[in-house]
CSV table of C-alpha atoms and ligand atoms in Angstrom, one decimal:
chain,number,residue,atom,x,y,z
A,1,UNK,CA,66.2,86.0,80.7
A,2,UNK,CA,62.9,87.0,79.0
A,3,UNK,CA,63.3,90.4,77.3
A,4,UNK,CA,60.2,92.6,77.7
A,5,UNK,CA,60.4,93.7,74.1
A,6,UNK,CA,60.1,91.6,71.0
A,7,UNK,CA,63.0,91.0,68.6
A,8,UNK,CA,61.3,93.3,66.1
A,9,UNK,CA,60.9,96.1,68.7
A,10,UNK,CA,64.6,95.9,69.6
A,11,UNK,CA,65.6,96.0,65.9
A,12,UNK,CA,63.4,99.0,65.4
A,13,UNK,CA,64.9,100.7,68.5
A,14,UNK,CA,68.5,100.0,67.2
A,15,UNK,CA,67.5,101.3,63.7
A,16,UNK,CA,66.2,104.6,65.1
A,17,UNK,CA,69.6,105.2,66.9
A,18,UNK,CA,71.5,104.2,63.8
A,19,UNK,CA,69.6,106.8,61.8
A,20,UNK,CA,70.2,109.5,64.4
A,21,UNK,CA,73.9,108.6,64.7
A,22,UNK,CA,74.3,108.8,61.0
A,23,UNK,CA,72.7,112.3,61.0
A,24,UNK,CA,75.0,113.4,63.9
A,25,UNK,CA,78.0,112.2,62.0
A,26,UNK,CA,76.9,114.0,58.8
A,27,UNK,CA,75.8,117.3,60.5
A,28,UNK,CA,78.8,118.2,62.7
A,29,UNK,CA,78.2,120.2,65.8
A,30,UNK,CA,81.3,122.4,65.2
A,31,UNK,CA,79.4,124.4,62.6
A,32,UNK,CA,76.8,125.4,65.1
A,33,UNK,CA,79.0,126.6,68.0
A,34,UNK,CA,80.5,130.0,68.7
A,35,UNK,CA,84.2,130.1,67.6
A,36,UNK,CA,85.5,129.7,71.2
A,37,UNK,CA,83.8,126.3,71.7
A,38,UNK,CA,84.4,124.7,68.3
A,39,UNK,CA,87.5,122.7,69.4
A,40,UNK,CA,85.5,121.2,72.2
A,41,UNK,CA,82.4,120.4,70.1
A,42,UNK,CA,83.0,116.6,70.7
A,43,UNK,CA,82.5,117.0,74.5
A,44,UNK,CA,79.2,115.7,75.8
A,45,UNK,CA,78.2,119.0,77.5
A,46,UNK,CA,76.0,122.0,76.6
A,47,UNK,CA,77.7,125.2,75.5
A,48,UNK,CA,76.5,128.7,76.1
A,49,UNK,CA,75.4,130.4,72.9
A,50,UNK,CA,74.4,133.8,74.4
A,51,UNK,CA,72.8,135.1,77.6
A,52,UNK,CA,72.4,131.6,79.2
A,53,UNK,CA,70.9,130.0,76.1
A,54,UNK,CA,72.7,126.8,75.2
A,55,UNK,CA,73.5,124.4,72.4
A,56,UNK,CA,72.2,121.2,74.0
A,57,UNK,CA,74.3,118.3,75.1
A,58,UNK,CA,74.8,115.7,72.3
A,59,UNK,CA,73.5,112.7,74.3
A,60,UNK,CA,70.3,114.7,75.1
A,61,UNK,CA,69.8,115.6,71.4
A,62,UNK,CA,70.4,112.0,70.4
A,63,UNK,CA,67.9,110.7,72.9
A,64,UNK,CA,65.3,113.3,71.8
A,65,UNK,CA,65.7,112.6,68.1
A,66,UNK,CA,65.4,108.8,68.6
A,67,UNK,CA,62.2,109.4,70.6
A,68,UNK,CA,60.9,111.7,67.8
A,69,UNK,CA,61.9,109.3,65.1
A,70,UNK,CA,61.3,111.7,62.1
A,71,UNK,CA,60.6,110.0,58.8
A,72,UNK,CA,61.7,110.8,55.3
A,73,UNK,CA,59.4,113.5,53.8
A,74,UNK,CA,58.0,114.6,57.2
A,75,UNK,CA,57.1,118.3,57.9
A,76,UNK,CA,58.9,119.1,61.2
A,77,UNK,CA,58.8,122.0,63.7
A,78,UNK,CA,61.9,122.7,65.8
A,79,UNK,CA,60.9,125.0,68.7
A,80,UNK,CA,63.9,126.7,70.4
A,81,UNK,CA,66.2,126.2,67.4
A,82,UNK,CA,69.0,128.2,69.0
A,83,UNK,CA,72.3,127.4,67.2
A,84,UNK,CA,70.3,125.7,64.4
A,85,UNK,CA,72.0,122.3,65.1
A,86,UNK,CA,68.8,120.4,65.8
A,87,UNK,CA,67.1,122.1,62.8
A,88,UNK,CA,69.9,120.9,60.5
A,89,UNK,CA,69.9,117.4,62.1
A,90,UNK,CA,66.2,117.2,61.5
A,91,UNK,CA,66.7,118.4,57.9
A,92,UNK,CA,69.2,115.6,57.4
A,93,UNK,CA,66.7,113.0,58.8
A,94,UNK,CA,63.7,114.1,56.8
A,95,UNK,CA,65.7,114.6,53.5
A,96,UNK,CA,64.9,116.9,50.6
A,97,UNK,CA,61.3,115.7,50.3
A,98,UNK,CA,60.6,117.0,53.9
A,99,UNK,CA,60.5,120.5,55.4
A,100,UNK,CA,61.8,121.8,58.7
A,101,UNK,CA,60.8,125.0,60.3
A,102,UNK,CA,63.0,126.1,63.2
A,103,UNK,CA,61.6,128.8,65.4
A,104,UNK,CA,63.6,130.8,67.9
A,105,UNK,CA,62.5,133.5,70.4
A,106,UNK,CA,65.7,135.5,70.4
A,107,UNK,CA,66.3,137.8,67.4
A,108,UNK,CA,70.1,137.4,67.6
A,109,UNK,CA,70.0,133.6,67.8
A,110,UNK,CA,67.3,133.3,65.1
A,111,UNK,CA,69.6,135.3,62.7
A,112,UNK,CA,72.8,133.4,63.7
A,113,UNK,CA,71.1,130.0,63.8
A,114,UNK,CA,69.5,130.7,60.5
A,115,UNK,CA,72.9,131.4,59.0
A,116,UNK,CA,74.3,128.2,60.4
A,117,UNK,CA,71.4,126.2,58.9
A,118,UNK,CA,71.8,127.9,55.5
A,119,UNK,CA,75.5,127.0,55.6
A,120,UNK,CA,74.6,123.4,56.1
A,121,UNK,CA,73.2,123.4,52.6
A,122,UNK,CA,69.8,121.9,53.1
A,123,UNK,CA,67.4,124.5,51.7
A,124,UNK,CA,64.3,122.6,52.9
A,125,UNK,CA,65.1,123.8,56.4
A,126,UNK,CA,64.8,127.4,57.6
A,127,UNK,CA,64.7,129.3,60.8
A,128,UNK,CA,62.2,132.0,61.8
A,129,UNK,CA,62.1,134.4,64.7
A,130,UNK,CA,59.1,133.6,66.9
A,131,UNK,CA,56.2,136.1,66.5
A,132,UNK,CA,55.2,137.8,69.8
A,133,UNK,CA,52.7,135.8,71.8
A,134,UNK,CA,52.8,132.9,69.3
A,135,UNK,CA,54.3,129.6,70.2
A,136,UNK,CA,55.6,127.5,67.2
A,137,UNK,CA,55.0,128.4,63.6
A,138,UNK,CA,51.3,127.9,62.8
A,139,UNK,CA,51.8,129.3,59.3
A,140,UNK,CA,53.3,126.0,58.1
A,141,UNK,CA,51.2,123.6,60.3
A,142,UNK,CA,50.4,120.8,60.5
A,143,UNK,CA,53.6,119.0,61.4
A,144,UNK,CA,54.2,115.2,61.6
A,145,UNK,CA,56.9,115.9,64.2
A,146,UNK,CA,57.5,118.7,66.7
A,147,UNK,CA,60.7,118.9,68.8
A,148,UNK,CA,60.9,121.4,71.7
A,149,UNK,CA,64.3,122.1,73.2
A,150,UNK,CA,63.1,124.3,76.1
A,151,UNK,CA,61.3,123.3,79.4
A,152,UNK,CA,57.5,123.8,79.3
A,153,UNK,CA,55.3,124.1,82.4
A,154,UNK,CA,52.6,122.0,80.7
A,155,UNK,CA,52.0,120.4,77.3
A,156,UNK,CA,51.2,123.6,75.3
A,157,UNK,CA,47.9,123.5,73.5
A,158,UNK,CA,49.3,126.0,71.0
A,159,UNK,CA,51.7,123.3,69.9
A,160,UNK,CA,49.4,120.3,70.0
A,161,UNK,CA,47.1,122.3,67.7
A,162,UNK,CA,50.0,122.3,65.2
A,163,UNK,CA,50.5,118.6,65.3
A,164,UNK,CA,49.2,116.5,62.4
A,165,UNK,CA,46.9,113.6,63.1
A,166,UNK,CA,49.2,110.6,63.8
A,167,UNK,CA,51.9,113.1,64.6
A,168,UNK,CA,54.4,113.1,67.5
A,169,UNK,CA,55.9,115.8,69.7
A,170,UNK,CA,58.9,115.4,72.1
A,171,UNK,CA,59.3,118.0,74.8
A,172,UNK,CA,60.5,118.4,78.4
A,173,UNK,CA,57.8,119.4,80.9
A,174,UNK,CA,59.1,120.4,84.4
A,175,UNK,CA,62.3,118.5,83.5
A,176,UNK,CA,60.7,115.2,82.4
A,177,UNK,CA,61.0,114.2,78.8
A,178,UNK,CA,57.6,113.5,77.3
A,179,UNK,CA,56.4,111.9,74.1
A,180,UNK,CA,53.0,113.3,73.0
A,181,UNK,CA,51.0,111.8,70.1
A,182,UNK,CA,47.9,113.1,68.3
A,183,UNK,CA,45.1,110.8,67.2
A,184,UNK,CA,41.6,111.7,66.0
A,185,UNK,CA,41.9,115.3,67.3
A,186,UNK,CA,43.2,114.4,70.7
A,187,UNK,CA,46.8,114.7,71.9
A,188,UNK,CA,48.0,112.7,74.8
A,189,UNK,CA,51.3,111.9,76.6
A,190,UNK,CA,52.1,108.3,75.6
A,191,UNK,CA,55.5,108.0,77.3
A,192,UNK,CA,57.9,109.7,79.7
A,193,UNK,CA,61.6,109.2,79.1
A,194,UNK,CA,63.8,110.5,81.9
A,195,UNK,CA,64.8,113.7,83.5
A,196,UNK,CA,66.7,116.6,81.8
A,197,UNK,CA,67.6,120.2,82.5
A,198,UNK,CA,66.6,122.8,79.9
A,199,UNK,CA,66.3,126.6,79.7
A,200,UNK,CA,62.6,127.6,80.2
A,201,UNK,CA,60.2,127.8,77.3
A,202,UNK,CA,59.0,131.4,77.5
B,1,LIG,C1,68.5,124.7,74.8
B,1,LIG,S1,68.4,126.2,73.8
B,1,LIG,C2,68.8,125.8,72.2
B,1,LIG,C3,68.6,124.4,71.7
B,1,LIG,C4,69.0,124.2,70.2
B,1,LIG,N1,68.1,123.2,69.7
B,1,LIG,C5,70.4,123.9,70.0
B,1,LIG,O1,70.8,122.8,70.2
B,1,LIG,O2,71.2,124.9,69.8
B,1,LIG,C6,66.7,126.5,73.8
B,1,LIG,C7,66.3,127.7,73.0
B,1,LIG,O3,64.9,127.9,73.1
B,1,LIG,C8,64.6,129.3,72.9
B,1,LIG,N2,63.2,129.5,73.4
B,1,LIG,C9,62.7,129.6,74.6
B,1,LIG,N3,61.4,129.9,74.6
B,1,LIG,C10,61.1,129.9,73.2
B,1,LIG,C11,59.8,130.0,72.5
B,1,LIG,N4,58.7,130.3,73.2
B,1,LIG,N5,59.8,130.0,71.2
B,1,LIG,C12,61.0,129.8,70.5
B,1,LIG,N6,62.2,129.6,71.1
B,1,LIG,C13,62.2,129.7,72.5
B,1,LIG,C14,65.7,130.0,73.7
B,1,LIG,O4,65.9,131.3,73.3
B,1,LIG,C15,66.9,129.0,73.4
B,1,LIG,O5,67.7,129.5,72.4
C-alpha cells in the first residue's frame, strides 16, 4: 500500500506524540483535579471542576497538544486554563527557557488553577484571571503557540492578533478542531482535525 505521508512525516508525527506522552507522564492529572475525582484521574473522561466547567479528557488534550506542537523556548498562551493542567503540560513541553501564560475567565478557577500550576514547580508558567472584555493576555504577546480549550463561534481576531509571525493556534470552532497559522500578518485555518465537545468560549 502506498502511504500518503513520507517516512519523514510519519517519524515527525510519532515524535510529536512521544513528546506529548512524556509530558503527560511527567505532569500527572491527579494534581489538577478536585479531591473527589483524583482516584479516577486515569479515566479518559472530562471531570467537572466547578459550575459545569471541566478538566478536559486526556485523549482530547493529547490530540490538541500534538497538533499545537510547542517547541523548547516558545512563548505560549493557554486560553481557558481551568484546572491548570494544560498550562503545566505546556510548561513542561517548552521547558525553563519558555514562558506559558494561562488565562481563565472564572475568578475561582484562576486562583485554584494558579495554585495547581505553582505546585507543579515550573515558575515559567503562571495563570491570570481574564480581564473584562479582553480575550487572551495581550500584555505578554506575541506567542508562538496559543491553545484554546473552549468552543469559539469563529476564529477570534483578538487571539490571532496575539499570534507571532510563524505561530500556530489550536482551537475548537463550533465543535471542529482547527489549526490556525500566522504568516506575513495573515492568519488562516490550515487544517481541521475532528469533532469535539467543549464548554463555550465566552
Ligand atoms: C474545558 S474547561 C478547562 C480546560 C482546562 N484546560 C483544563 O484541562 O482544566 C474551559 C475553561 O475555559 C474557560 N473560559 C471560557 N471562556 C473563556 C475566556 N473568554 N477566557 C478565559 N477562559 C475562558 C472556562 O471558564 C473553563 O474553565
